Coordinates of C-alpha atoms in Angstrom, one line a residue:
X1 CA 0.0 0.0 0.0
X2 CA 1.5 3.4 -1.0
X3 CA 1.3 6.1 1.6
X4 CA -0.8 9.1 1.0
X5 CA 1.8 11.1 3.0
X6 CA 5.4 10.1 2.2
X7 CA 6.8 12.5 4.8
X8 CA 10.5 13.2 5.1
X9 CA 13.1 11.3 3.1
X10 CA 13.6 8.0 4.8
X11 CA 17.4 8.1 5.1
X12 CA 17.3 11.7 6.4
X13 CA 14.7 10.7 8.9
X14 CA 16.8 7.7 10.2
X15 CA 19.8 10.0 10.7
X16 CA 17.6 12.5 12.6
X17 CA 16.3 9.7 14.9
X18 CA 19.9 8.6 15.6
X19 CA 20.8 12.2 16.5
X20 CA 17.7 12.5 18.7
X21 CA 18.5 9.3 20.5
X22 CA 22.0 10.6 21.3
X23 CA 20.5 13.9 22.4
X24 CA 18.0 12.2 24.7
X25 CA 20.7 10.0 26.3
X26 CA 23.5 12.5 26.5
X27 CA 21.7 15.8 27.1
X28 CA 18.1 15.4 28.3
X29 CA 18.3 12.6 30.8
X30 CA 21.3 14.1 32.6
X31 CA 19.3 17.4 32.8
X32 CA 16.3 15.8 34.5
X33 CA 17.5 16.2 38.1
X34 CA 17.9 20.0 37.7
X35 CA 14.5 20.3 36.0
X36 CA 12.8 18.4 38.8
X37 CA 14.4 20.7 41.4
X38 CA 13.6 23.9 39.5
X39 CA 10.3 22.8 37.9
X40 CA 11.5 24.4 34.6
X41 CA 13.2 23.4 31.4
X42 CA 16.4 25.5 31.0
X43 CA 16.3 28.2 28.3
X44 CA 19.4 26.7 26.7
X45 CA 17.7 23.3 26.2
X46 CA 14.6 25.0 24.7
X47 CA 16.9 26.8 22.3
X48 CA 18.6 23.5 21.4
X49 CA 15.2 21.9 20.8
X50 CA 14.2 24.8 18.5
X51 CA 17.5 24.5 16.6
X52 CA 16.8 20.8 16.1
X53 CA 13.5 21.6 14.6
X54 CA 11.5 19.8 17.2
X55 CA 8.7 22.5 17.3
X56 CA 8.0 22.1 13.6
X57 CA 8.1 18.3 13.0
X58 CA 4.8 18.1 11.1
X59 CA 4.7 21.6 9.7
X60 CA 4.8 21.6 5.9
X61 CA 8.3 22.5 4.6
X62 CA 7.1 25.7 2.9
X63 CA 6.3 27.0 6.4
X64 CA 9.6 26.1 7.9
X65 CA 8.8 22.6 9.2
X66 CA 10.2 19.2 8.6
X67 CA 7.1 17.9 6.8
X68 CA 7.0 14.6 8.7
X69 CA 4.2 12.1 8.1
X70 CA 2.3 10.7 11.0
X71 CA 4.5 7.6 11.4
X72 CA 7.7 9.7 11.5
X73 CA 6.1 12.3 13.9
X74 CA 4.9 9.6 16.3
X75 CA 8.2 7.8 16.2
X76 CA 10.0 11.0 17.0
X77 CA 7.7 11.6 20.0
X78 CA 8.3 8.0 21.1
X79 CA 12.1 8.6 20.9
X80 CA 11.9 11.9 22.8
X81 CA 9.6 10.5 25.4
X82 CA 12.1 8.1 26.8
X83 CA 13.2 11.2 28.7
X84 CA 11.0 12.9 31.3
X85 CA 7.5 14.0 30.0
X86 CA 8.2 17.8 30.1
X87 CA 10.1 17.6 26.9
X88 CA 7.2 16.2 24.9
X89 CA 4.7 18.5 26.6
X90 CA 6.5 21.7 25.5
X91 CA 6.4 20.7 21.8
X92 CA 3.4 18.4 21.5
X93 CA 0.7 21.1 21.4
X94 CA 2.5 23.0 18.7
X95 CA 2.9 20.0 16.4
X96 CA 0.2 17.6 17.4
X97 CA -2.8 19.8 17.9
X98 CA -2.3 23.5 16.9
X99 CA -0.5 22.6 13.7
X100 CA -2.9 19.8 12.9
X101 CA -6.0 22.0 13.4
X102 CA -4.5 24.8 11.2
X103 CA -3.4 22.3 8.5
X104 CA -6.9 20.8 8.4
X105 CA -9.0 23.9 8.8
X106 CA -7.0 27.1 8.6
X107 CA -7.3 29.6 5.8
X108 CA -4.2 30.2 3.6
X109 CA -3.6 33.5 5.4
X110 CA -3.9 31.8 8.8
X111 CA -1.4 29.1 7.8
X112 CA 1.0 31.7 6.4
X113 CA 0.8 33.8 9.6
X114 CA 1.0 31.1 12.3
X115 CA 2.7 27.9 11.0
X116 CA 6.1 29.5 10.5
X117 CA 5.9 31.1 14.0
X118 CA 5.1 27.9 15.8
X119 CA 7.5 25.9 13.7
X120 CA 10.2 28.3 14.9
X121 CA 9.3 27.6 18.5
X122 CA 6.6 30.1 19.5
X123 CA 4.8 28.0 22.0
X124 CA 1.1 27.3 21.5
X125 CA -1.8 26.2 23.8
X126 CA -5.0 24.4 23.0
X127 CA -8.1 25.7 24.8
X128 CA -10.9 23.2 25.0
X129 CA -11.4 22.1 28.6
X130 CA -13.3 24.3 31.0
X131 CA -14.2 24.3 34.7
X132 CA -17.6 22.8 33.9
X133 CA -16.9 20.9 30.7
X134 CA -14.1 18.6 29.6
X135 CA -15.3 15.8 27.3
X136 CA -18.9 17.3 27.4
X137 CA -18.7 19.7 24.5
X138 CA -22.4 20.6 25.0
X139 CA -21.5 22.1 28.3
X140 CA -18.9 24.4 26.9
X141 CA -19.6 28.0 28.2
X142 CA -16.9 30.2 26.7
X143 CA -18.7 32.5 24.3
X144 CA -17.8 34.3 21.1
X145 CA -20.1 37.1 20.1
X146 CA -19.8 38.6 16.6
X147 CA -19.3 42.4 16.3
X148 CA -19.0 44.7 13.3
X149 CA -15.3 44.1 13.0
X150 CA -14.6 40.7 14.7
X151 CA -15.5 38.8 17.8
X152 CA -15.6 39.3 21.6
X153 CA -14.6 36.3 23.7
X154 CA -15.5 35.6 27.3
X155 CA -14.8 32.5 29.4
X156 CA -12.3 30.4 31.3
X157 CA -10.3 27.4 30.1
X158 CA -8.9 25.0 32.6
X159 CA -5.8 22.6 32.8
X160 CA -4.3 24.1 29.7
X161 CA -0.8 22.8 28.9
X162 CA 1.8 25.4 28.3
X163 CA -0.7 28.3 29.1
X164 CA 1.8 30.1 31.4
X165 CA 4.3 30.7 28.6
X166 CA 2.3 30.2 25.4
X167 CA 2.4 32.9 22.7
X168 CA -0.9 31.9 21.0
X169 CA -3.8 29.7 21.9
X170 CA -6.5 28.0 19.8
X171 CA -9.7 28.7 21.8
X172 CA -12.9 26.7 21.4
X173 CA -15.9 29.0 22.0
X174 CA -19.6 28.8 21.6
X175 CA -20.9 30.8 18.7
X176 CA -24.5 29.7 19.2
X177 CA -26.5 29.7 22.4
X178 CA -28.3 26.6 21.3
X179 CA -26.6 23.1 21.2
X180 CA -26.5 22.2 17.5
X181 CA -26.0 18.8 15.8
X182 CA -22.4 17.7 15.4
X183 CA -21.3 20.4 17.9
X184 CA -21.8 23.1 15.2
X185 CA -22.3 25.5 18.1
X186 CA -18.5 25.4 18.8
X187 CA -16.1 27.4 16.7
X188 CA -12.3 27.8 17.0
X189 CA -10.4 31.1 17.4
X190 CA -6.7 31.8 17.1
X191 CA -6.0 34.1 20.0
X192 CA -2.6 35.7 20.7
X193 CA -1.9 35.5 24.4
X194 CA -0.9 39.1 24.6
X195 CA -4.3 40.3 23.5
X196 CA -6.0 42.7 25.9
X197 CA -8.3 40.8 28.3
X198 CA -6.3 37.5 28.2
X199 CA -4.8 36.4 31.4
X200 CA -3.5 33.1 32.9
X201 CA -3.9 31.7 36.4
X202 CA -1.1 30.5 38.6
X203 CA 0.6 27.4 37.4
X204 CA -1.2 24.4 39.0
X205 CA 0.7 22.1 41.4
X206 CA 0.6 18.6 40.0
X207 CA 1.2 15.0 41.1
X208 CA 4.1 14.6 38.6
X209 CA 5.5 15.8 35.3
X210 CA 7.9 18.4 36.7
X211 CA 8.9 21.1 34.2
X212 CA 5.5 20.9 32.4
X213 CA 3.1 23.6 33.3
X214 CA -0.7 24.0 33.1
X215 CA -3.0 26.8 34.2
X216 CA -6.3 28.5 33.5
X217 CA -6.7 30.9 30.6
X218 CA -9.2 33.6 31.4
X219 CA -10.8 35.6 28.6
X220 CA -12.5 38.9 29.6
X221 CA -14.0 40.9 26.7
X222 CA -11.2 39.8 24.4
X223 CA -11.6 41.4 21.0
X224 CA -10.2 39.6 18.0
X225 CA -10.6 40.4 14.3
X226 CA -12.5 38.3 11.8
X227 CA -9.3 36.7 10.7
X228 CA -9.1 34.9 14.1
X229 CA -11.9 32.5 13.3
X230 CA -10.3 29.3 12.2
X231 CA -11.1 28.5 8.6
X232 CA -13.2 31.7 8.4
X233 CA -16.3 29.6 9.0
X234 CA -18.6 29.4 12.1
X235 CA -19.4 26.1 13.6
X236 CA -16.4 24.1 12.3
X237 CA -14.2 24.6 15.4
X238 CA -15.1 21.4 17.2
X239 CA -14.7 19.2 14.1
X240 CA -11.2 20.6 13.6
X241 CA -10.3 20.1 17.2
X242 CA -11.5 16.5 17.1
X243 CA -9.4 15.8 14.0
X244 CA -6.4 17.1 15.7
X245 CA -7.1 15.0 18.8
X246 CA -6.3 11.8 16.7
X247 CA -2.7 13.1 16.5
X248 CA -2.8 14.1 20.1
X249 CA -3.9 10.6 21.2
X250 CA -1.2 8.9 19.1
X251 CA 1.3 11.2 20.7
X252 CA 0.2 10.3 24.2
X253 CA 0.2 6.6 23.3
X254 CA 3.7 6.9 22.0
X255 CA 4.9 8.8 25.1
X256 CA 3.3 6.3 27.4
X257 CA 4.9 3.4 25.5
X258 CA 8.4 5.0 25.6
X259 CA 8.1 5.9 29.3
X260 CA 7.1 2.3 30.1
X261 CA 10.3 1.2 28.3
X262 CA 12.3 3.7 30.4
X263 CA 10.7 2.3 33.6
X264 CA 11.3 -1.3 32.6
X265 CA 14.9 -0.6 31.7
X266 CA 15.3 0.9 35.2
X267 CA 13.7 -2.1 36.8
X268 CA 15.9 -4.6 35.0
X269 CA 19.0 -2.6 36.0
X270 CA 17.9 -2.5 39.6
X271 CA 17.0 -6.2 39.7
X272 CA 20.5 -7.2 38.5
X273 CA 22.2 -4.9 41.0
X274 CA 20.1 -5.5 44.1
X275 CA 20.9 -8.6 46.0
X276 CA 18.8 -10.6 48.5
X277 CA 19.5 -14.0 50.0
X278 CA 23.0 -13.8 48.5
X279 CA 22.1 -13.3 44.8
X280 CA 20.6 -10.7 42.5
X281 CA 16.8 -10.5 42.8
X282 CA 16.7 -10.8 39.0
X283 CA 17.2 -14.5 39.6
X284 CA 13.9 -14.8 41.4
X285 CA 11.1 -16.2 39.2
X286 CA 8.4 -13.8 40.5
X287 CA 10.6 -10.8 39.7
X288 CA 11.2 -12.3 36.3
X289 CA 7.5 -12.7 35.8
X290 CA 6.9 -8.9 36.3
X291 CA 9.8 -8.0 34.0
X292 CA 8.5 -10.5 31.3
X293 CA 4.9 -9.3 31.5
X294 CA 6.0 -5.7 31.2
X295 CA 8.1 -6.6 28.1
X296 CA 5.0 -8.3 26.6
X297 CA 2.8 -5.3 27.3
X298 CA 5.3 -2.8 25.8
X299 CA 5.7 -4.9 22.7
X300 CA 2.0 -5.0 22.1
X301 CA 1.8 -1.2 22.4
X302 CA 4.7 -0.8 20.0
X303 CA 2.9 -3.0 17.4
X304 CA -0.3 -0.9 17.8
X305 CA 1.7 2.3 17.4
X306 CA 3.2 1.0 14.1
X307 CA -0.1 -0.2 12.8
X308 CA -2.2 2.9 13.6
X309 CA 0.4 5.4 12.2
X310 CA 0.8 3.4 9.0
X311 CA -3.0 3.5 8.5
X312 CA -3.1 7.2 9.2
X313 CA -0.4 7.8 6.6
X314 CA -2.4 5.7 4.1
X315 CA -5.3 8.0 4.5
X316 CA -7.5 5.8 6.7
X317 CA -9.9 7.2 9.3
X318 CA -8.1 6.1 12.5
X319 CA -10.3 7.7 15.1
X320 CA -11.2 4.4 16.6
X321 CA -7.7 2.9 16.4
X322 CA -6.0 6.0 17.7
X323 CA -8.3 5.9 20.7
X324 CA -7.7 2.2 21.2
X325 CA -3.9 2.7 21.0
X326 CA -4.0 5.5 23.5
X327 CA -6.2 3.6 25.9
X328 CA -4.0 0.4 25.7
X329 CA -0.7 2.2 25.9
X330 CA -1.6 4.5 28.8
X331 CA -3.2 1.7 30.8
X332 CA -0.2 -0.5 30.0
X333 CA 2.2 2.2 31.1
X334 CA 0.4 2.3 34.5
X335 CA 0.9 -1.4 34.9
X336 CA 4.6 -1.2 34.0
X337 CA 5.5 1.7 36.3
X338 CA 3.6 -0.1 39.1
X339 CA 5.7 -3.2 38.5
X340 CA 8.8 -1.0 38.5
X341 CA 8.0 0.2 42.0
X342 CA 7.3 -3.3 43.1
X343 CA 10.7 -4.6 41.7
X344 CA 12.4 -1.7 43.6
X345 CA 10.6 -2.8 46.8
X346 CA 10.9 -0.3 49.6
X347 CA 13.3 1.8 47.6
X348 CA 10.6 2.2 45.0
X349 CA 8.7 4.4 47.5
X350 CA 11.6 6.8 48.0
X351 CA 12.0 10.0 46.1
X352 CA 15.8 9.5 45.7
X353 CA 15.1 6.6 43.3
X354 CA 13.5 7.0 39.8
X355 CA 10.7 4.5 40.3
X356 CA 8.4 6.7 42.3
X357 CA 8.8 9.5 39.8
X358 CA 7.9 7.2 36.9
X359 CA 4.8 6.1 38.8
X360 CA 3.6 9.7 39.4
X361 CA 4.5 11.0 35.9
X362 CA 2.7 8.2 34.2
X363 CA -0.7 8.6 35.9
X364 CA -1.8 11.5 33.7
X365 CA -1.5 9.5 30.5
X366 CA -4.8 7.8 31.3
X367 CA -6.5 11.2 31.5
X368 CA -4.8 13.3 28.7
X369 CA -6.6 13.7 25.4
X370 CA -9.7 11.9 26.6
X371 CA -9.9 9.6 29.6
X372 CA -9.8 5.9 29.2
X373 CA -13.5 5.7 30.0
X374 CA -14.5 8.4 27.5
X375 CA -12.5 6.7 24.8
X376 CA -14.0 3.4 25.6
X377 CA -17.4 5.0 25.1
X378 CA -16.3 6.5 21.8
X379 CA -14.9 3.2 20.5
X380 CA -18.1 1.4 21.5
X381 CA -20.3 4.1 19.9
X382 CA -18.4 3.7 16.6
X383 CA -18.6 -0.1 16.8
X384 CA -22.3 -0.1 17.3
X385 CA -22.8 2.5 14.6
X386 CA -21.0 0.3 12.1
X387 CA -23.0 -2.7 13.1
X388 CA -26.3 -1.0 12.6
X389 CA -25.1 0.5 9.3
X390 CA -24.3 -3.0 8.0
X391 CA -27.4 -4.7 9.5

């Protein structure tokens, strides 16, 4: 099957992945301790990531990006995510969601204005979740009221990744007071974060994921021009957002799969070094069972990742399979980091060892981009719809 999206030259991409693997091993992992202590990625590392083109992986080349296809993008996220999650978080909204929404639904002028900027490393945010609505789009309250020369936005967005230092946000807002079929009451707006009336709340304290920041975005009589409406068309915002969520879910699945591998590698190393009853605990069969089951789980997720990304590049609708991959990989990662803590034993509960950090960091993967339960409902809904259509 020929790919609808060939992406980067294969040899160039493999060279890039080798370079990124070295960068993760030699630069990012050694920097983790300082990032945990300061809860911040150093400016020099962000500059290096910009120079490597990590903020523009999926942007078309004419806008300064690398032009990666889905398989290449997700493999890059997988490679990067062996390191702590903050590194993926800082780039993923740009390339997985903001860029995807603009490519799918933006006007030519919007693409020309914003894609080069985010490809160069201007950080973007994605404003969908609200205090009273997450997965429930009908409950979305942020409003956009049309004026003679644009729109006025009011509302609050919650748990928005990168909000404290984003330069631009894609804001979902209600353009109809009535709930319309297919969520046509929701439109999307490109809002510069320095617009008058835009403010962010204090960065939320979290269970894990040091160096990655989330906060509220508050919009108070924010005036934007007509060119801010994504695609120049009312009622398309939610559809564009959902299309970009497929990429977001594959990104989270890839990140969870890579972090599970990091935890398992750590557990194997500890099991061979830690001795009990005069021999390494790696010799004990029940320790081996936990290691083996973790390897089996990770392999299954890696196979799902390869399959869903190949299908996406071939032009298939992967909504259901992207959701399935994200659910399996995030739940799998939870099992693996739990096993890692268990292999470490009492040391696994201590902050001086990596195991407890892996455990805390991984928990959000089952919530990001649609909780496991919401995605299970979505998968079932599509299964039943297909059944009834074919009956």
